Tab-separated table of C-alpha atoms in Angstrom:
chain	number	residue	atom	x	y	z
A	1	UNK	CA	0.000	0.000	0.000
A	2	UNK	CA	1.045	3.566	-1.133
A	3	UNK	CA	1.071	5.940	2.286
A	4	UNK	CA	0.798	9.629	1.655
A	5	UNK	CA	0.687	12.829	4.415
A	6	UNK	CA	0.038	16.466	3.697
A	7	UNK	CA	1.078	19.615	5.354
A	8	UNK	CA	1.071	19.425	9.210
A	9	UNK	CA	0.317	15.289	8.817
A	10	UNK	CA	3.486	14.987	7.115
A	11	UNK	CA	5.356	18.137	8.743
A	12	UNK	CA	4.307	16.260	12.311
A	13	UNK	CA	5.295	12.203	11.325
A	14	UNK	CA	8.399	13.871	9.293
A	15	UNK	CA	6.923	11.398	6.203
A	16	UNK	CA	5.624	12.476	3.250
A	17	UNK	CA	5.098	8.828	1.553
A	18	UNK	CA	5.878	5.453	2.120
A	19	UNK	CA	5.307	1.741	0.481
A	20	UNK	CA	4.338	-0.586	3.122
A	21	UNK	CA	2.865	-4.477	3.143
A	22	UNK	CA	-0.457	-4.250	4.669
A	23	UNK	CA	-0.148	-5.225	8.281
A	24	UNK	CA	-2.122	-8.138	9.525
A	25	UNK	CA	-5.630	-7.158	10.541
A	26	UNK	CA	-5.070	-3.817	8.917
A	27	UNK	CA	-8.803	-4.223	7.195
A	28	UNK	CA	-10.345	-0.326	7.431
A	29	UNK	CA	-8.412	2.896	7.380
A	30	UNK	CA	-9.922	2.960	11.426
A	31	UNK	CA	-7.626	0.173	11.885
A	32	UNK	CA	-4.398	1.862	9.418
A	33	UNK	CA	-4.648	4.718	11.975
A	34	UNK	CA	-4.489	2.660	15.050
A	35	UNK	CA	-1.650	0.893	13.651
A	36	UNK	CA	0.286	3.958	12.817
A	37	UNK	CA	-0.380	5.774	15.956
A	38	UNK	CA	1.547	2.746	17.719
A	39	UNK	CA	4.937	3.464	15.531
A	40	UNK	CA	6.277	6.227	17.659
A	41	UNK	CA	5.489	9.269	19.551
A	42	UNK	CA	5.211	11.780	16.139
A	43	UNK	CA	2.827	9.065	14.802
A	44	UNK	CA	0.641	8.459	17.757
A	45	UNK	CA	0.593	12.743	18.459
A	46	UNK	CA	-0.125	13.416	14.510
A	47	UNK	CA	-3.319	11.111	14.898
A	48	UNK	CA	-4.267	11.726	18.155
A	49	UNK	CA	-7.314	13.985	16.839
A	50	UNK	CA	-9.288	12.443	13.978
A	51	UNK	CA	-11.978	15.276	13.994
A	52	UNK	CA	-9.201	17.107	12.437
A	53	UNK	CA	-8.023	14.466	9.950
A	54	UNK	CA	-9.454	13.747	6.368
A	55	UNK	CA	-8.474	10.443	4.863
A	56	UNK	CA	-8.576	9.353	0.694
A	57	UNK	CA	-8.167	5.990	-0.936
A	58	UNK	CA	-7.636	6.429	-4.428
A	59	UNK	CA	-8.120	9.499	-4.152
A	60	UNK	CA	-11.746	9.724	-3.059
A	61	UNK	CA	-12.431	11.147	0.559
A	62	UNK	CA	-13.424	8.294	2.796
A	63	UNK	CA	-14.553	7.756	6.107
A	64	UNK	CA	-12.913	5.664	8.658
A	65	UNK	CA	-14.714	2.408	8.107
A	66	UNK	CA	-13.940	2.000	4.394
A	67	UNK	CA	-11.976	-1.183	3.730
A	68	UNK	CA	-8.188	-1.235	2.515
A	69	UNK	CA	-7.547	-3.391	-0.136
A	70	UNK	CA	-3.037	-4.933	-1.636
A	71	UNK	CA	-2.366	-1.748	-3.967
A	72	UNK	CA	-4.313	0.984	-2.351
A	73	UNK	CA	-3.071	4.426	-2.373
A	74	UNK	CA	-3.985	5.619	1.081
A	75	UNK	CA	-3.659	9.790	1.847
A	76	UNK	CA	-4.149	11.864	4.936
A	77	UNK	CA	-4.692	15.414	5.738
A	78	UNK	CA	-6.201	18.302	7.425
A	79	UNK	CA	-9.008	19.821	6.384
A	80	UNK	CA	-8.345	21.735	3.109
A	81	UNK	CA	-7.438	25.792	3.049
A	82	UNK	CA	-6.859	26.468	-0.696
A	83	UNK	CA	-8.430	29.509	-2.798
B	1	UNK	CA	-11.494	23.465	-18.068
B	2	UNK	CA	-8.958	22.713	-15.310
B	3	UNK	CA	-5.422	24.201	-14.690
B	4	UNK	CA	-3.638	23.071	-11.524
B	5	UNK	CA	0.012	25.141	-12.062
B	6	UNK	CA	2.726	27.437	-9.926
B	7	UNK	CA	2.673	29.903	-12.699
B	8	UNK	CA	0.184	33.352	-12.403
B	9	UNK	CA	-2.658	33.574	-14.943
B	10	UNK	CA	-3.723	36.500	-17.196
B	11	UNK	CA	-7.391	36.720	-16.164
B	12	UNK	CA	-8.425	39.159	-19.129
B	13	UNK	CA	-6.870	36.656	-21.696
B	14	UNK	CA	-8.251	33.703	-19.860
B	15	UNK	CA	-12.007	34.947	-19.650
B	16	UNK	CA	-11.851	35.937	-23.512
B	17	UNK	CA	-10.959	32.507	-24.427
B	18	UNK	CA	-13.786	31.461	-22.638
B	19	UNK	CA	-16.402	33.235	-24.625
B	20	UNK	CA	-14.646	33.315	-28.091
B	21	UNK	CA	-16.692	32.503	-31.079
B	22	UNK	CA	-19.837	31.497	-28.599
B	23	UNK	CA	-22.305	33.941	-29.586
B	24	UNK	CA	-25.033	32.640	-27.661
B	25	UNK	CA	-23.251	33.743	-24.121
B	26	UNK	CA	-24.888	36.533	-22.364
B	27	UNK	CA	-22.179	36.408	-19.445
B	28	UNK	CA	-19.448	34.976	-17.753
B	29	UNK	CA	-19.511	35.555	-14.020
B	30	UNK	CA	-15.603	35.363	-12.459
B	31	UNK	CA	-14.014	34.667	-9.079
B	32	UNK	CA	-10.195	35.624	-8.768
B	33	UNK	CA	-8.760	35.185	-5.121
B	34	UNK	CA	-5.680	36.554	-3.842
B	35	UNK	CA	-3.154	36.014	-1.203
B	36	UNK	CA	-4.058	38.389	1.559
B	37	UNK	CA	-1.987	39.426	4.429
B	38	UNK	CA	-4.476	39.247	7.175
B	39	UNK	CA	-4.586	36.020	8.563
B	40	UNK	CA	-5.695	36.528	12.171
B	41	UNK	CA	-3.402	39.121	13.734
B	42	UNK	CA	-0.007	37.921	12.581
B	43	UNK	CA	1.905	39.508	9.272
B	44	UNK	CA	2.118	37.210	6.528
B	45	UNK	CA	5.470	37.602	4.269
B	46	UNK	CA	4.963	34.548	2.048
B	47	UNK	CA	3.248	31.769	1.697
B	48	UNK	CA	3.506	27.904	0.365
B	49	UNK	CA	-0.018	26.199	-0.917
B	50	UNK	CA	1.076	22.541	-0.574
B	51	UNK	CA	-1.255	19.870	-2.987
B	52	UNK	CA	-2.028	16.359	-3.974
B	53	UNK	CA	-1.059	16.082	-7.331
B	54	UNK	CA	-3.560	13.658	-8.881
B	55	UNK	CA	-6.245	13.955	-6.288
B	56	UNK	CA	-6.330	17.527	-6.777
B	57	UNK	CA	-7.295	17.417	-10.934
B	58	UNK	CA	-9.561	14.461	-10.293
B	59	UNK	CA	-11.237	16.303	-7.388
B	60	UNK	CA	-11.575	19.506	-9.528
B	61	UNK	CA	-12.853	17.821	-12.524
B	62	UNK	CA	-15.664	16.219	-10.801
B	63	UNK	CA	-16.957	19.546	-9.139
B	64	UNK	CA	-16.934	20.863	-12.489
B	65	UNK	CA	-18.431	18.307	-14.240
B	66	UNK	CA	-21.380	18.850	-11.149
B	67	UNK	CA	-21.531	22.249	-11.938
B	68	UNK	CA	-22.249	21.493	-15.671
B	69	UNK	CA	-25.110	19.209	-14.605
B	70	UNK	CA	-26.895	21.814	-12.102
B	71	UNK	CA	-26.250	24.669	-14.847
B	72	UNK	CA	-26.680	25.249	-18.329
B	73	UNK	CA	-23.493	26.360	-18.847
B	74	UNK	CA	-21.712	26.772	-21.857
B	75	UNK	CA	-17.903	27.056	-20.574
B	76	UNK	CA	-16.484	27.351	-17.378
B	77	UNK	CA	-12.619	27.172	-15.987
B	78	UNK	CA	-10.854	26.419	-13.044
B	79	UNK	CA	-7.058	27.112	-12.407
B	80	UNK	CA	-5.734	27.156	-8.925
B	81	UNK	CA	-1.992	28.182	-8.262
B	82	UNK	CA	0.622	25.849	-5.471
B	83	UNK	CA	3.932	26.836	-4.166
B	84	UNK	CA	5.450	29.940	-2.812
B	85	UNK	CA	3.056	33.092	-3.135
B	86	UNK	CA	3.298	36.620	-1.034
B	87	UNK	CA	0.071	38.895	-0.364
B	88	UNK	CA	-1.286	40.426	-3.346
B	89	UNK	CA	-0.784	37.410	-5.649
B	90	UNK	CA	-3.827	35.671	-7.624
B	91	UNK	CA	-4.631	31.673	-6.016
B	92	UNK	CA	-7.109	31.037	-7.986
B	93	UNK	CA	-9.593	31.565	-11.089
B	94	UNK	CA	-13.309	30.147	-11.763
B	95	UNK	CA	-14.896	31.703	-14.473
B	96	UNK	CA	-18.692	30.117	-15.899
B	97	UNK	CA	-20.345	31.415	-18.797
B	98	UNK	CA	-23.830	30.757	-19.563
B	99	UNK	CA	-26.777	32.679	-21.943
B	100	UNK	CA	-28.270	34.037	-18.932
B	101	UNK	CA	-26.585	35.738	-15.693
B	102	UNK	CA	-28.245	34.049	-12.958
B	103	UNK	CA	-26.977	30.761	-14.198
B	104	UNK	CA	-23.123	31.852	-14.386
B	105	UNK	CA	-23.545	33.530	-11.061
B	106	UNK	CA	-24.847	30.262	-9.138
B	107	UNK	CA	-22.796	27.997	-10.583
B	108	UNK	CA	-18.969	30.066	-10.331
B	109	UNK	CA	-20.391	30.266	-6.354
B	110	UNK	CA	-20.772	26.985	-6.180
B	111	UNK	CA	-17.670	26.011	-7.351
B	112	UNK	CA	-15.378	28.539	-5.388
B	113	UNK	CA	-17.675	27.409	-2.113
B	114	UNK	CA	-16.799	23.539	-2.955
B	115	UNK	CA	-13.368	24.087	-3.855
B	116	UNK	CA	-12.236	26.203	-0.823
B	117	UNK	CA	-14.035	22.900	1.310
B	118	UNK	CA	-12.508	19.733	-1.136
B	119	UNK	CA	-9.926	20.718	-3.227
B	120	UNK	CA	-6.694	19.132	-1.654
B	121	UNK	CA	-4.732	21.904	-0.992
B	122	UNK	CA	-3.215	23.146	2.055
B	123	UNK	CA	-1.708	27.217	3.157
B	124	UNK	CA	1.214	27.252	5.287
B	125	UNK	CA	1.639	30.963	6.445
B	126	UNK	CA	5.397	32.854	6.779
B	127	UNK	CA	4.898	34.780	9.776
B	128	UNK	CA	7.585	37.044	12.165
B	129	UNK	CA	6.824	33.589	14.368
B	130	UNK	CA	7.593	30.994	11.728
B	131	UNK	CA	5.658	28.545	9.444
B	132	UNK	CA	2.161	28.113	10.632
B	133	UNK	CA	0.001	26.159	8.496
B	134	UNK	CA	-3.443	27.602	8.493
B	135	UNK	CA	-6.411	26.285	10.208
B	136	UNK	CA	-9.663	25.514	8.322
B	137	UNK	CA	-12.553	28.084	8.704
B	138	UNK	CA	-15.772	26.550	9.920
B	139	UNK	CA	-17.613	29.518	7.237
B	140	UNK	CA	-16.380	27.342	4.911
B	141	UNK	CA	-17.986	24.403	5.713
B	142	UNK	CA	-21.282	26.261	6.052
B	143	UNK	CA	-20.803	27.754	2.602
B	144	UNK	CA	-20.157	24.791	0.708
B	145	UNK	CA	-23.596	22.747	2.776
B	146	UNK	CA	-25.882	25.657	0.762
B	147	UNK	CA	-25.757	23.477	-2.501
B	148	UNK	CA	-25.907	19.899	-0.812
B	149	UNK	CA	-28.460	18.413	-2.424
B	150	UNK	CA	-31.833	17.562	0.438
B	151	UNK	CA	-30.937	13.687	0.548
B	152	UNK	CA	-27.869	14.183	1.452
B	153	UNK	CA	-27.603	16.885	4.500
B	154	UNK	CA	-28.493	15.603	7.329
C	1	UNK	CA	-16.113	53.913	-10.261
C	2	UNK	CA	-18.471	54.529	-12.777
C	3	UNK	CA	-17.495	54.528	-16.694
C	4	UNK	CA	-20.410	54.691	-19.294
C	5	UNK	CA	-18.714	54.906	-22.863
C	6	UNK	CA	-18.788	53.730	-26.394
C	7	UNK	CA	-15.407	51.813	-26.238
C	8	UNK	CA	-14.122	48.463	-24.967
C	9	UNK	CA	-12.790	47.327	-22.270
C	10	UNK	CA	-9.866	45.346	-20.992
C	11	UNK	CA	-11.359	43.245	-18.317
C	12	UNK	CA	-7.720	41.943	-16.991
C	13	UNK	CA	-6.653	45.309	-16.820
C	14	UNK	CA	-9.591	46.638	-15.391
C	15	UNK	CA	-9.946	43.562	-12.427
C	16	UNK	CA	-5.972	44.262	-11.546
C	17	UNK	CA	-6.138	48.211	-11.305
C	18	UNK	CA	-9.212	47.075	-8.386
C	19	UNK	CA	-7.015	44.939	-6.455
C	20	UNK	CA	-3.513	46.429	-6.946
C	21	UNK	CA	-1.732	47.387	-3.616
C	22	UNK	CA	-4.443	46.957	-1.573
C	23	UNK	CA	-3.358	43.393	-0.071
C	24	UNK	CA	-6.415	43.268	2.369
C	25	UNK	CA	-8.198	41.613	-0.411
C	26	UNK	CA	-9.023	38.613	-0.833
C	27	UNK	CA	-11.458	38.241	-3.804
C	28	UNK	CA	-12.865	39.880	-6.721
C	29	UNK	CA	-15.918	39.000	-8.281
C	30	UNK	CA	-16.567	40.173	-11.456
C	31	UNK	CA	-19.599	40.092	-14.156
C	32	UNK	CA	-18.871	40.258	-17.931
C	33	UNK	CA	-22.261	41.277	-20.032
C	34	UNK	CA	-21.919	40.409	-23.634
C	35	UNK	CA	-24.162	40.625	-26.861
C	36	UNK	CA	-26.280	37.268	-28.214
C	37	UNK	CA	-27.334	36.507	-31.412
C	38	UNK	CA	-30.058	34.794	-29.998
C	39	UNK	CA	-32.981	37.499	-29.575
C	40	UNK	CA	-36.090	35.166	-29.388
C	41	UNK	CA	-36.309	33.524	-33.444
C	42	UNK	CA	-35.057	36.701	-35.091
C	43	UNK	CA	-30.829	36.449	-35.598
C	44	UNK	CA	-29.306	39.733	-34.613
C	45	UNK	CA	-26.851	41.271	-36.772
C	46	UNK	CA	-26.444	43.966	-34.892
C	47	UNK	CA	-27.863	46.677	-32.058
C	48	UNK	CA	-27.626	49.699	-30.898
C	49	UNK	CA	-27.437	50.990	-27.070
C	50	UNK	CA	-29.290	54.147	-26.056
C	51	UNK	CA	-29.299	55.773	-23.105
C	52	UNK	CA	-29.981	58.832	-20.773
C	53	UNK	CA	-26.810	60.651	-20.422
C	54	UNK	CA	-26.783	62.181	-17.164
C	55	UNK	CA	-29.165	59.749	-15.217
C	56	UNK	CA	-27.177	57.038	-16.556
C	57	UNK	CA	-23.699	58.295	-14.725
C	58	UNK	CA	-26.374	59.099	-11.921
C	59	UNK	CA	-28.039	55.849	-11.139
C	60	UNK	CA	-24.613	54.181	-11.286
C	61	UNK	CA	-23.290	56.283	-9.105
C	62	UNK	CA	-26.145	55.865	-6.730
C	63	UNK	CA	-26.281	51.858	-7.026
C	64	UNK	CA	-22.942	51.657	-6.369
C	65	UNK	CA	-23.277	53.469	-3.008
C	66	UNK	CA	-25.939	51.433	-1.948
C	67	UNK	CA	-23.757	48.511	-2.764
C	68	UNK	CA	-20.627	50.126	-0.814
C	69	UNK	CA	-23.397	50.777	2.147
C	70	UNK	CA	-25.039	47.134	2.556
C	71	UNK	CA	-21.225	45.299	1.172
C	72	UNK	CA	-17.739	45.467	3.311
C	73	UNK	CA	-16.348	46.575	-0.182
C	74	UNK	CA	-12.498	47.289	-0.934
C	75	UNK	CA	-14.092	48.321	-4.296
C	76	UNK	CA	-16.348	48.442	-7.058
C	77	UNK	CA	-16.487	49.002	-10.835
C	78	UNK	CA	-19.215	49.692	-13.206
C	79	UNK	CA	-18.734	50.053	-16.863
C	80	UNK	CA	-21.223	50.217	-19.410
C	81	UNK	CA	-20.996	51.264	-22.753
C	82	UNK	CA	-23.754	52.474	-25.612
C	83	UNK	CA	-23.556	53.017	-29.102
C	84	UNK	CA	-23.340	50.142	-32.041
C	85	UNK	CA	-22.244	46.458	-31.017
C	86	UNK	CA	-22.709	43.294	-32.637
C	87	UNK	CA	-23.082	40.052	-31.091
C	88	UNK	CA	-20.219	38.574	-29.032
C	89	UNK	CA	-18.826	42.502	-27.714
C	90	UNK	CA	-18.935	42.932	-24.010
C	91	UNK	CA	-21.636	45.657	-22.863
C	92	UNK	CA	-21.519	45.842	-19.368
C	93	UNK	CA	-18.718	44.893	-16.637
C	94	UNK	CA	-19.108	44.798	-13.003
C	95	UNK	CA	-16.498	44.104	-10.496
C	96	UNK	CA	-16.256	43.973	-6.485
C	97	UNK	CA	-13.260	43.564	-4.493
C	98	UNK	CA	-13.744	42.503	-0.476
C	99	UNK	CA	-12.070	41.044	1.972
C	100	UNK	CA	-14.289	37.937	1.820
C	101	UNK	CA	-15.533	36.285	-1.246
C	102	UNK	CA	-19.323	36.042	-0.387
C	103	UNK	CA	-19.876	39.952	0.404
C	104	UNK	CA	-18.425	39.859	-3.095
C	105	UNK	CA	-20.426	37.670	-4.686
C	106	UNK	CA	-23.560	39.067	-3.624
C	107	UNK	CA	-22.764	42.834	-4.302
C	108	UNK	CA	-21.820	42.064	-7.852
C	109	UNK	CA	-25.305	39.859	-8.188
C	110	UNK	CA	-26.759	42.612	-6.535
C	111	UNK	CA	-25.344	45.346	-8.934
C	112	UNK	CA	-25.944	43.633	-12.558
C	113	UNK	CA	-29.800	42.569	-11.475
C	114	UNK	CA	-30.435	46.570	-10.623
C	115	UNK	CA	-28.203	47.612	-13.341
C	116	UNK	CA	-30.512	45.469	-15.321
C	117	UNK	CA	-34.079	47.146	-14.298
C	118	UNK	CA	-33.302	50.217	-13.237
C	119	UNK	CA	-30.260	52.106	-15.617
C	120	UNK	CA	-31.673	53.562	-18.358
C	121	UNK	CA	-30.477	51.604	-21.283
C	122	UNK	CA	-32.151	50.604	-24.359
C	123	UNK	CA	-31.412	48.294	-26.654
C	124	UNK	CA	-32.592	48.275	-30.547
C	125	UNK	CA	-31.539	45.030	-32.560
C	126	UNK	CA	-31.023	44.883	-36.293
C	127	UNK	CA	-32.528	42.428	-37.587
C	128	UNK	CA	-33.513	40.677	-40.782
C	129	UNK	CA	-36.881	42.505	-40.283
C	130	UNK	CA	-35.415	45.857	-39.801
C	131	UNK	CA	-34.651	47.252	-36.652
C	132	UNK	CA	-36.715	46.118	-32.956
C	133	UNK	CA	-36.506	47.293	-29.796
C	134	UNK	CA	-36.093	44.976	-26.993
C	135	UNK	CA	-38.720	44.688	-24.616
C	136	UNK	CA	-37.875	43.977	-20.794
C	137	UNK	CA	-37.673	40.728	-19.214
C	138	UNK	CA	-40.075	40.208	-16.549
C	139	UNK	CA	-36.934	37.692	-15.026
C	140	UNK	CA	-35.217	41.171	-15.197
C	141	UNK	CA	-37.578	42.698	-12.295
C	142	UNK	CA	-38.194	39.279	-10.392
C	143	UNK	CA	-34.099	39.129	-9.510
C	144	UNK	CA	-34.229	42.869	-8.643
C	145	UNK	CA	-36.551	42.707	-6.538
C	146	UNK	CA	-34.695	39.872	-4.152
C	147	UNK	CA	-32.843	42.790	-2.908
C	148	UNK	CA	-35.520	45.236	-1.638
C	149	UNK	CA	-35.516	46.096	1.986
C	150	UNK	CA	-38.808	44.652	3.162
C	151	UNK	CA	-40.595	47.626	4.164
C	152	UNK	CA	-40.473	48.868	0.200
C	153	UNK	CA	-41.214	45.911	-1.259
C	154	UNK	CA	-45.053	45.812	-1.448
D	1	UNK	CA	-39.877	72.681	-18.649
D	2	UNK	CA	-37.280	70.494	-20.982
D	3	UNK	CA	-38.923	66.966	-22.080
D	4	UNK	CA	-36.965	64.290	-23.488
D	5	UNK	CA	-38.345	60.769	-25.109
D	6	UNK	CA	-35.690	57.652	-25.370
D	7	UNK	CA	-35.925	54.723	-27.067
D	8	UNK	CA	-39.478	53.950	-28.849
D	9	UNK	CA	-40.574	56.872	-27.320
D	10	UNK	CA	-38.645	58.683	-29.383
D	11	UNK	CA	-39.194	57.031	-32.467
D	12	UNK	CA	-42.529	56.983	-31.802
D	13	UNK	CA	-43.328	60.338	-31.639
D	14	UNK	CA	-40.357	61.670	-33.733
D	15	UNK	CA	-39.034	63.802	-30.618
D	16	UNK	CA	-35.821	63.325	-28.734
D	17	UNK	CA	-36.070	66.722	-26.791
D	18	UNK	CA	-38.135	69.579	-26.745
D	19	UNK	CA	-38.004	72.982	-24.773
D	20	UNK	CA	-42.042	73.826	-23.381
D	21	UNK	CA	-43.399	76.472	-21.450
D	22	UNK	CA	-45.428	74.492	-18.664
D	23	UNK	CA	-48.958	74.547	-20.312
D	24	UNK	CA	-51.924	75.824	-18.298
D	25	UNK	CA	-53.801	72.962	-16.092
D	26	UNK	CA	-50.336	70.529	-15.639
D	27	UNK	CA	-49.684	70.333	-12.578
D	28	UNK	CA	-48.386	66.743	-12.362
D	29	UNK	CA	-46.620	64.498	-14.486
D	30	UNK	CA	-50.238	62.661	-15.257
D	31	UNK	CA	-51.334	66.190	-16.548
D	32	UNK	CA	-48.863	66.209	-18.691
D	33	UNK	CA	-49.063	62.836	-20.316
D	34	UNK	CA	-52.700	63.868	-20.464
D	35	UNK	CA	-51.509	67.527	-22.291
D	36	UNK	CA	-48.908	65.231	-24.599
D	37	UNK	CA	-51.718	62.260	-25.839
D	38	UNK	CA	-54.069	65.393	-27.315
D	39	UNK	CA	-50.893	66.941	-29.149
D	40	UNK	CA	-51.548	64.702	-32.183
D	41	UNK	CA	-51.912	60.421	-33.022
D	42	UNK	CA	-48.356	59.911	-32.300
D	43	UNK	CA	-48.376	61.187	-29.204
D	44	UNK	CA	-51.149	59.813	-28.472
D	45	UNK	CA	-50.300	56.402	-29.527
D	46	UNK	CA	-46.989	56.752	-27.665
D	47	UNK	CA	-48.812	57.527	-24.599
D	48	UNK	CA	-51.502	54.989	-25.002
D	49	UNK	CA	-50.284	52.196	-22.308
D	50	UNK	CA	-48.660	53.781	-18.946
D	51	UNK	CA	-47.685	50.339	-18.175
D	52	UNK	CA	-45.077	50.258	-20.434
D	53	UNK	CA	-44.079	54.082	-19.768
D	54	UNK	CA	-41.479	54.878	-17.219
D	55	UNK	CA	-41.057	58.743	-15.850
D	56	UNK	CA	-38.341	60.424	-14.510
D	57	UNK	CA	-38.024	64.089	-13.434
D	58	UNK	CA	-34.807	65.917	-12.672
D	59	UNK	CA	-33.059	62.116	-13.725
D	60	UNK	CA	-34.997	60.143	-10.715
D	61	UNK	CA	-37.694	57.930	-11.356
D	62	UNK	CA	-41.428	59.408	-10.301
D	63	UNK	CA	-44.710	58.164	-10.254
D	64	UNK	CA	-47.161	60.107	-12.059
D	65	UNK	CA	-48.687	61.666	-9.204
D	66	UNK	CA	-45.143	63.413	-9.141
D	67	UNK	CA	-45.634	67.581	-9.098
D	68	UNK	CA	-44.280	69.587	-11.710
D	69	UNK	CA	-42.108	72.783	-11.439
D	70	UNK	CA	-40.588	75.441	-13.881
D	71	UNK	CA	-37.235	74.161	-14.966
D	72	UNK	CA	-37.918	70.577	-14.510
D	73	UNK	CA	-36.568	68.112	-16.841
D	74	UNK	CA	-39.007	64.991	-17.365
D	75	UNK	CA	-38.175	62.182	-18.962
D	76	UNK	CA	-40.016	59.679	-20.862
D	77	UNK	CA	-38.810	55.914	-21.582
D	78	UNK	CA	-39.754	52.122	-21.509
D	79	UNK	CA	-38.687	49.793	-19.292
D	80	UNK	CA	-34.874	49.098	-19.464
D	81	UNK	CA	-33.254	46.529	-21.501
D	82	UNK	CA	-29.337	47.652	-20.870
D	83	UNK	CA	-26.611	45.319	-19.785
C-alpha cells in the first residue's frame, strides 16, 4: 500500500510517503490509523485527533470504516485551506 | 477546463478565451482570489499552498463536471496556483459562462464554495513567528452545505 | 467607479487596477455582459445601445453606493458602454473587491440585477426585419426585486 | 420645462427633446401625459399604455402623481433593456 501525508500530517510524522505491506488485521483505514499511531510518539501525536483528519483511498475522501484493499493508495490530511 | 500550475494567470486573456466565437453567451460571471496578508493578527510575508497532485485534478474535474449538470453552462474554468506566493498574488480563477446571468452567477459560487471545502490543498503561512500552516474556517464548511443536495444533508 | 462609454474594455486590466496594492483583499468577483445573437427567433446582426446621459452616470453612481453601504467593499467598478455592437462585444462589466468572497459575490449579483431594471439603457436590434426594440424581461424585475428592503417591497 | 423621449418613445413620436413652457392645467406628471396624448396620433399612440411608460423628473424615477415645477426636466422611456 502507497502511504501519503500532507502539510502538518506529514510536517508532524516527518513522512511524506511510504510503500508498506499491509499489516495483519489492517482491514479499514480505522484500523491503518491505530496501527500507525503505535509506531512512535510523532505518529501516535499526529493522529491523536481524527476530527481534524481527512483520509482518501484512491483518491476519493473516505470515512474511517472503508476497507483497505493490496495496492491501495492511502492519503491523509487536514481539512483543506486552498483559494 | 482545469489548470492546476505554480505559474500566475492572465485573467483578461483567460475569460476571452472562454467566450470566443460562442455567440449565444450573455455572461461569464468570475471569481479571482488573492493572497491576503491578514490572517488573524499575525503579518504574513509569504506563503507555500502545498497539494495532492492527482487527487487535486480528479477532485476539480468532478466539481466541475457537477456544476455542468446543475447549470446550463456553456464554458467554465478552473485554475488554482501551489507553491510559494506573497500577499497580493492571484490563487485562484473560476470563471462560468452561460446565456443568462443568474446561471453563471450560481454555478462560479458553487464552485469557489466547494473548492475552498474539497480541493486538496493546504496554506502554510510565513509569519515574524515561523511557518504556521493555516487552520480551516468553519464559514467554509457552512458555505459549501448551501448546494448539498436535500438527501444528502443531514 | 463609474465609466459609461462607447469603447471596450480590458477586463484583466480593469480587475488588476481594483485589487492592486491593496493586499487586504481577498477576492474579486466580477460580471462580464456580452451581446447574443439569440434574440427570441429573429438572428441579430447587430444593435444599438441608447441611453440617458446624465441619469445614466447618476443611477450608477447611486447603485454603487448602496452597494458600498449594505457590502464590506475594498471596491467596485461599473462600466457600461452604448452606441453600435454586434453580437459577441462585451456591454456591461461589473467588479467587487472585499475582503471575503461572499460579500463579493452578492454585491456584484446585486449590482448587474439593478443595473438590469433600473439604468436607463435601451437596446434596438437589427434584424432581418429591420430594426426592434427589446422589450424587458419580466426575469429582469423578479431578480431585482430579491434585494428590496422589506418595508419597500409591497 | 425640458422633455426628453428615449428609445421607442422617441421614435414613436419623432421627438428626442423639446423645450415647453409648462402649459396651463399641468400640474403633475399625469397632466402632462394627459396635455402630450391630445398633441396629435403619435403622441397619443406613444402615450396609449402607462404600463409600459417609465417617468423620470430631474433624472430620478417618479410616479405620475409626481408635481411639476418650472425648470424641470421629465423624462419619458420604456422599461430598461441595458446590460
Amino acid at each position: 500500500m502507497k502511504l501519503l501525508y500532507f502539510a502538518w500530517l506529514r510536517t508532524r510524522t516527518g513522512v511524506g510517503e511510504e510503500e508498506i505491506e499491509r499489516p495483519e488485521g489492517v482491514e479499514t483505514v480505522q484500523d491503518l490509523v491505530e496501527w500507525l499511531r503505535k509506531r512512535g510518539p510523532e505518529f501516535a501525536e499526529a493522529f491523536a485527533n481524527m476530527k481534524v483528519v481527512r483520509a482518501a483511498v484512491n483518491q476519493t475522501y473516505v470515512q474511517l470504516e472503508h476497507p483497505l484493499a493490496e495496492g491501495d493508495e492511502i492519503a491523509f490530511f487536514p481539512p483543506v485551506t486552498g483559494g | 477546463m482545469i489548470r492546476v500550475q505554480t505559474e500566475d494567470f492572465d485573467v483578461g486573456a483567460e475569460l476571452a478565451a472562454l467566450s470566443t466565437d460562442d455567440h449565444s453567451i450573455g455572461g461569464v460571471t468570475s471569481f479571482v482570489g488573492y493572497v491576503r496578508d491578514l490572517a488573524g493578527s499575525a503579518s504574513v510575508s509569504a506563503m507555500t499552498l502545498e497539494h495532492y497532485p492527482g487527487m487535486t485534478e480528479k477532485m476539480l474535474g468532478d466539481i466541475e463536471a457537477e456544476a455542468q449538470r446543475r447549470w446550463p453552462l456553456a464554458a467554465s474554468l478552473i485554475i488554482h496556483r501551489y507553491g510559494r506566493l506573497v500577499p497580493g498574488d492571484r490563487i485562484v480563477l473560476v470563471a462560468c459562462a452561460s446565456a443568462h446571468r443568474q446561471a453563471s452567477f450560481e454555478a462560479c459560487n458553487f464552485l469557489i464554495d466547494w473548492l475552498k471545502t474539497k480541493a486538496p490543498f493546504w496554506k502554510q503561512e510565513q509569519t515574524p513567528d515561523g511557518p504556521r500552516w493555516v487552520d480551516a474556517r468553519a464559514g467554509d464548511d457552512i458555505a459549501a452545505r448551501r448546494w448539498q443536495p436535500p438527501e444528502s444533508s443531514s
